[in-house]
Short mmCIF file of C-alpha atoms in Angstrom, two decimals:
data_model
loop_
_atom_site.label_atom_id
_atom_site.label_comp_id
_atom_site.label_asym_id
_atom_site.label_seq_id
_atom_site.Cartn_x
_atom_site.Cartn_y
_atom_site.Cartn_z
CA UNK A 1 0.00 0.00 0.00
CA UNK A 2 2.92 2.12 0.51
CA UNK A 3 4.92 1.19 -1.92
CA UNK A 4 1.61 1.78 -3.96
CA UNK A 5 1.65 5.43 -2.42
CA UNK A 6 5.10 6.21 -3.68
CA UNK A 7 4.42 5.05 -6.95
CA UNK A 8 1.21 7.05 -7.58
CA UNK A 9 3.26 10.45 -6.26
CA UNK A 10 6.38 9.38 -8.28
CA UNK A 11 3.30 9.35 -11.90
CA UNK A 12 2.22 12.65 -10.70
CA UNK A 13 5.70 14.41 -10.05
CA UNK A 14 6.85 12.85 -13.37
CA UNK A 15 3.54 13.93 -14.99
CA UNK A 16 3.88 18.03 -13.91
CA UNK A 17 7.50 17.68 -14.82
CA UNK A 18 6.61 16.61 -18.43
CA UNK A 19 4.38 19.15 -18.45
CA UNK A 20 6.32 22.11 -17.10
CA UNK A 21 9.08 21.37 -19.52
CA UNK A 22 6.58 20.90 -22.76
CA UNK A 23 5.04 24.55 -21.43
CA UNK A 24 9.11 25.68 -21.26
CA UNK A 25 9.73 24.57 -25.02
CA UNK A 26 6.59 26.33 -26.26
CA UNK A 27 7.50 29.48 -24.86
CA UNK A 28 11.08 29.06 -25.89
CA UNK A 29 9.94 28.53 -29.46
CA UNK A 30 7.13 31.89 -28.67
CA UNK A 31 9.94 33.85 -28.22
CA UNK A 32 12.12 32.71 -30.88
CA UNK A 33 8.92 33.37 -33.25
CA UNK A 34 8.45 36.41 -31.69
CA UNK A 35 12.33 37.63 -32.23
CA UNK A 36 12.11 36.44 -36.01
CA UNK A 37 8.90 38.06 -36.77
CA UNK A 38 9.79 41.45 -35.42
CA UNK A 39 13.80 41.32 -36.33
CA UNK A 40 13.35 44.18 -38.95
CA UNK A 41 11.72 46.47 -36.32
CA UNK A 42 14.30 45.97 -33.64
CA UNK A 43 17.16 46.34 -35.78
CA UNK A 44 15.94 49.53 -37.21
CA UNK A 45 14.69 51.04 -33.75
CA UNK A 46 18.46 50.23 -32.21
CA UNK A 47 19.74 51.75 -35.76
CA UNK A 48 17.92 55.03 -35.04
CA UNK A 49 18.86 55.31 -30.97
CA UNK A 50 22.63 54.94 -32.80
CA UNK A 51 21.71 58.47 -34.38
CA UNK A 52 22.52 56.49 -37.94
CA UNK A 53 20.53 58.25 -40.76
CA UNK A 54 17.51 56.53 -41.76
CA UNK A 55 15.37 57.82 -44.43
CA UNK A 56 11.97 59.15 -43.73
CA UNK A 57 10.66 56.46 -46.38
CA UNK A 58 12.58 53.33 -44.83
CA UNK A 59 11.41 54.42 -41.67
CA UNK A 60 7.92 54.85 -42.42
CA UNK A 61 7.66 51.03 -44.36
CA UNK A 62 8.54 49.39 -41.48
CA UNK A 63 5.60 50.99 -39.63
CA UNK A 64 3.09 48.08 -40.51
CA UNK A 65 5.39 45.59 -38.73
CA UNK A 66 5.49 47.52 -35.82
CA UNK A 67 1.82 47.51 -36.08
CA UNK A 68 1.21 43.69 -36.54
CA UNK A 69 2.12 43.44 -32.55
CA UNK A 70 -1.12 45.37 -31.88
CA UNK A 71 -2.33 42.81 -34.37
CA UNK A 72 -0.72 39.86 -33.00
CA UNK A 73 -1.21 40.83 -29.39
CA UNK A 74 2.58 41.05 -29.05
CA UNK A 75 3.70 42.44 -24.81
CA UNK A 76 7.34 41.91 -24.96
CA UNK A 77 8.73 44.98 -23.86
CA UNK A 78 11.73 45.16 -25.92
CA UNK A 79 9.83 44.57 -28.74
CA UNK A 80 7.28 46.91 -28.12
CA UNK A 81 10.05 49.22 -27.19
CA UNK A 82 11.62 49.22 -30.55
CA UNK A 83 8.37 49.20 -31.75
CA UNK A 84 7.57 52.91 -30.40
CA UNK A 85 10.94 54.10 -31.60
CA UNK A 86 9.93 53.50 -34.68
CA UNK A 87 6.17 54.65 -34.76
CA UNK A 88 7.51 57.80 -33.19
CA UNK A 89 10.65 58.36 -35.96
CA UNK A 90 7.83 58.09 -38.52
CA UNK A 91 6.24 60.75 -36.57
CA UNK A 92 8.90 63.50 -36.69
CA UNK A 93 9.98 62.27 -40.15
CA UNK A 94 6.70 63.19 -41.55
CA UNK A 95 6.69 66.21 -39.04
CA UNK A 96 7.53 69.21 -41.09
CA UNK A 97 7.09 67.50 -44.67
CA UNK A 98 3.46 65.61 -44.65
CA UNK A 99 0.27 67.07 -45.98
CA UNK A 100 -2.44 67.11 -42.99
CA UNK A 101 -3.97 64.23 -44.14
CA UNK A 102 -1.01 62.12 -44.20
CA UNK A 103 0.04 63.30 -40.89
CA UNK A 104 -3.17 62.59 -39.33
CA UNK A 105 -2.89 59.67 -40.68
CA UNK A 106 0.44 58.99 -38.87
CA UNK A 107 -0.69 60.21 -34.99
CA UNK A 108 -4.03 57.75 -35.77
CA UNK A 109 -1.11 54.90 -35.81
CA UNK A 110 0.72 56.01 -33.24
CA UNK A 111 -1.80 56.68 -30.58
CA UNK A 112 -3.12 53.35 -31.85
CA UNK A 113 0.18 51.50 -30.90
CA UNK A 114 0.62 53.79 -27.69
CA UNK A 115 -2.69 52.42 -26.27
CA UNK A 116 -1.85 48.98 -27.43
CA UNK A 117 1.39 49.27 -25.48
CA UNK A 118 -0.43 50.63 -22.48
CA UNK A 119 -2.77 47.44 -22.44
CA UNK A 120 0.47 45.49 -21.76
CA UNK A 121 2.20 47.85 -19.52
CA UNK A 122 -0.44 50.19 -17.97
CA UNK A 123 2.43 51.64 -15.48
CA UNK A 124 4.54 52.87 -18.35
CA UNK A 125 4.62 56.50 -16.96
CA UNK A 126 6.68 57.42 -20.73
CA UNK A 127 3.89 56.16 -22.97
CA UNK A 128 1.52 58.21 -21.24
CA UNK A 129 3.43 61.27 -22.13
CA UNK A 130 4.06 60.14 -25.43
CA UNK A 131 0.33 59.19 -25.80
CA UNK A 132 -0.79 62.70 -24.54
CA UNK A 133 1.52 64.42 -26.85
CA UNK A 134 -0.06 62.97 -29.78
CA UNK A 135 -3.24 63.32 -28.40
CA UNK A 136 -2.76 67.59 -28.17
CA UNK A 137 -1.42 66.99 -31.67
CA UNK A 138 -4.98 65.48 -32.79
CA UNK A 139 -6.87 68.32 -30.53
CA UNK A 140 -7.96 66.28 -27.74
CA UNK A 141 -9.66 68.10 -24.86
CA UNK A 142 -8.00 69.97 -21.63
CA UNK A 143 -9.46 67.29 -19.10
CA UNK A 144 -8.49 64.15 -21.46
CA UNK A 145 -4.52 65.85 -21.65
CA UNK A 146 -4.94 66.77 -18.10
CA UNK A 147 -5.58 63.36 -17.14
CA UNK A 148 -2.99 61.73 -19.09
CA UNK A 149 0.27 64.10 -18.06
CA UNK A 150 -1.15 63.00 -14.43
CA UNK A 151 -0.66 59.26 -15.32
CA UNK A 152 2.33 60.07 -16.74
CA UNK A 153 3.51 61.82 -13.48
CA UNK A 154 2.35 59.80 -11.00
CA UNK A 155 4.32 56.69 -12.77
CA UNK A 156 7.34 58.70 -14.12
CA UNK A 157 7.91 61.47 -11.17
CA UNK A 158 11.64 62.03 -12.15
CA UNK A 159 12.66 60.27 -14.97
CA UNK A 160 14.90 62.89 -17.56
CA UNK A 161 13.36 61.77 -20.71
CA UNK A 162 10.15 61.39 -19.10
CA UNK A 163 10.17 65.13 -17.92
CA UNK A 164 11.48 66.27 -20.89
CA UNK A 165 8.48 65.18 -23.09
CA UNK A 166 6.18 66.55 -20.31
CA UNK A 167 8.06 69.70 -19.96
CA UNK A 168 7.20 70.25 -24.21
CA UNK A 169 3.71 69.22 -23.65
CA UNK A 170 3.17 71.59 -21.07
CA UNK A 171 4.93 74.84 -22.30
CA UNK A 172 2.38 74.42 -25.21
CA UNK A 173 -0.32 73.58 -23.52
CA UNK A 174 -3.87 75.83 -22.81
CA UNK A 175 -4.21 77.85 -19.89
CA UNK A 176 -7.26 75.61 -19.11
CA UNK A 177 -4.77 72.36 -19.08
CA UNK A 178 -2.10 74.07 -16.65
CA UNK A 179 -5.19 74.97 -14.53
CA UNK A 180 -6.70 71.85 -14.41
CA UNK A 181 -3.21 69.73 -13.76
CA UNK A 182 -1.52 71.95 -11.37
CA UNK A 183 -0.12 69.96 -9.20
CA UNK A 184 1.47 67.42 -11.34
CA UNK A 185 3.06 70.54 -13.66
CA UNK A 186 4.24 72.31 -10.31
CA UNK A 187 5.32 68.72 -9.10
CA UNK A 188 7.43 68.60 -12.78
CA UNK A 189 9.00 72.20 -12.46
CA UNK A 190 10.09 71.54 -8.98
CA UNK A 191 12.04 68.46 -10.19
CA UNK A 192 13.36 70.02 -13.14
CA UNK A 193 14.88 73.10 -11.31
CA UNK A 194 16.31 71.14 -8.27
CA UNK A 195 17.93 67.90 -10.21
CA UNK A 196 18.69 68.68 -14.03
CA UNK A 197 21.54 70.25 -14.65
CA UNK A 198 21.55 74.32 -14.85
CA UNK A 199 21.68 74.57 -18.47
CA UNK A 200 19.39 71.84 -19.14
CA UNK A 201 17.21 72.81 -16.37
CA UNK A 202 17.02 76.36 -18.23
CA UNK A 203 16.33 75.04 -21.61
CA UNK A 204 13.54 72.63 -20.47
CA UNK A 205 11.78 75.18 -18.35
CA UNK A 206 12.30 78.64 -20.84
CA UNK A 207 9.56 79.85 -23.05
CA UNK A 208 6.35 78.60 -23.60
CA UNK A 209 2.63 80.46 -22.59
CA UNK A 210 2.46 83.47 -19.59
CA UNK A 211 0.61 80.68 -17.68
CA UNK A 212 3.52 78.49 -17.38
CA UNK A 213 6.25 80.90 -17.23
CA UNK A 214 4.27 82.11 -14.20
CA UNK A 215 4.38 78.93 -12.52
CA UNK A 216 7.53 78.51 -12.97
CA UNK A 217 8.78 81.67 -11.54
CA UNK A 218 6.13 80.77 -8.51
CA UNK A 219 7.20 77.43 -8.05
CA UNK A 220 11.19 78.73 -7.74
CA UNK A 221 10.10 80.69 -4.78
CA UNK A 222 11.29 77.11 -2.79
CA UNK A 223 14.92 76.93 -4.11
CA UNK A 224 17.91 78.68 -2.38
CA UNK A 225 19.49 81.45 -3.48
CA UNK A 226 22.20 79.61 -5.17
CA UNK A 227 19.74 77.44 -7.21
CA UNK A 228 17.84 80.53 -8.41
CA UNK A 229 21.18 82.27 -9.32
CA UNK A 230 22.72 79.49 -11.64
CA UNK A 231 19.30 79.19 -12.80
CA UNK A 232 19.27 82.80 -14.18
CA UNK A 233 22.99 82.74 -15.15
CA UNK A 234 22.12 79.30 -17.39
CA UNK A 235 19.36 81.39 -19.28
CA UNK A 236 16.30 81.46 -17.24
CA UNK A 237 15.87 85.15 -16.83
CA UNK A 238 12.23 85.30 -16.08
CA UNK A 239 13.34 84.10 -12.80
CA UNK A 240 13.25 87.39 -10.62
CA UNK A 241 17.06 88.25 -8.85
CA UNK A 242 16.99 87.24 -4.98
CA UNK A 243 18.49 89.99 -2.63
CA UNK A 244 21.93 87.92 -2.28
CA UNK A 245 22.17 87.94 -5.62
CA UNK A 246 21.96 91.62 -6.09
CA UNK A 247 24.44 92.21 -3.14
CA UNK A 248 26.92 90.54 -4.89
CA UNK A 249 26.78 92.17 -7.84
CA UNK A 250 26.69 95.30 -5.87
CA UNK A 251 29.89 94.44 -4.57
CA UNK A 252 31.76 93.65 -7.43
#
């Protein structure tokens, strides 16, 4: 009976073994698919992030491959990562050059392969930004833009790319969009002015509507002194001159 016993968990171990390793080799041979099928795609997105110049027309025929993983269900981020390299090159290639149709055309795709891409990773705080970028571009309204910079902030607080894409959304936003996502656009001025670099911190936060220049110059009423002064020596005059600063030009 015991021997019995043993036997039975011995079939059963044996059994789930089988089967774990059968479920191992199809996944394997997933992947392997998965690499073949998108090959083009990855070796073109890793082509462009090498600065290489692609043209805008090789660039823009390998956007229906990128698109078969919306197709095909594909959530392997490095595929879908090379994927929005690409849907986004095919963006700015067609930027300046495209009729309006054609470039309507283009942010359709791309906010089609942005949601896909959210649907696998919903915590992707860069795709929102991306997303609500193209979304201004196709005239979406101040609460949906509002809404989706918040996403983005609240799962990409203080990464630089991240920021930077918000920071170009925002300086061209409408009043009514600042107004409605304060906090998260005070929250992303704060971070730019106390960790980027002075120069870059200048650059990302200069220019743009009186309703974010404004919050800017309120939101740099936290720094010190110092941070305020490199700020304005980098470029960002609208900052207003703190009295330490003004002593010590005094002085000299």
């Amino acid at each position: 009976m015991q021997n019995s016993s043993k036997l039975h968990q011995r079939n059963w171990f044996s059994f789930a073994t089988a089967v774990a390793m059968v479920a191992f080799v199809w996944l394997a041979f997933q992947n392997f698919q998965a690499e073949r099928r998108y090959s083009d795609v990855v070796y073109l997105a890793n082509t462009l992030q090498r600065s290489v110049p692609v043209s805008p027309q090789a660039i823009h025929d390998f956007v229906g491959e990128a698109l078969a993983m919306v197709d095909d269900g594909e959530c392997r981020s490095d595929l879908l990562n090379a994927g929005v390299t690409v849907v986004l090159a095919d963006l700015d290639a067609n930027a300046s050059t495209a009729s309006d149709e054609t470039r309507t055309a283009a942010l359709k795709t791309a906010d089609r392969f942005m949601l896909h891409v959210l649907s696998c990773t919903p915590t992707d705080g860069d795709v929102w930004a991306r997303l609500a970028m193209i979304r201004q571009a196709l005239g979406a309204s101040s609460r949906e833009l509002a809404a989706l910079m918040e996403r983005s902030s609240w799962y990409a607080p203080a990464e630089g790319t991240t920021l930077r894409a918000r920071l170009e959304i925002w300086r061209h936003a409408a009043d009514d969009i600042l107004a409605t996502a304060e906090p998260a656009l005070d929250h992303d001025i704060l971070t730019v002015s106390r960790v980027f670099p002075l120069k870059a911190a200048a650059d990302v936060l200069a220019g743009g509507s009186q309703r974010f220049q404004d919050r800017v110059v309120s939101v740099s009423a936290s720094l010190n002194d110092e941070r305020v002064a490199g700020l304005r020596k980098a470029g960002l005059d609208i900052l207003p001159a703190r009295v330490s600063e003004s002593k010590t030009d005094t002085i000299r």
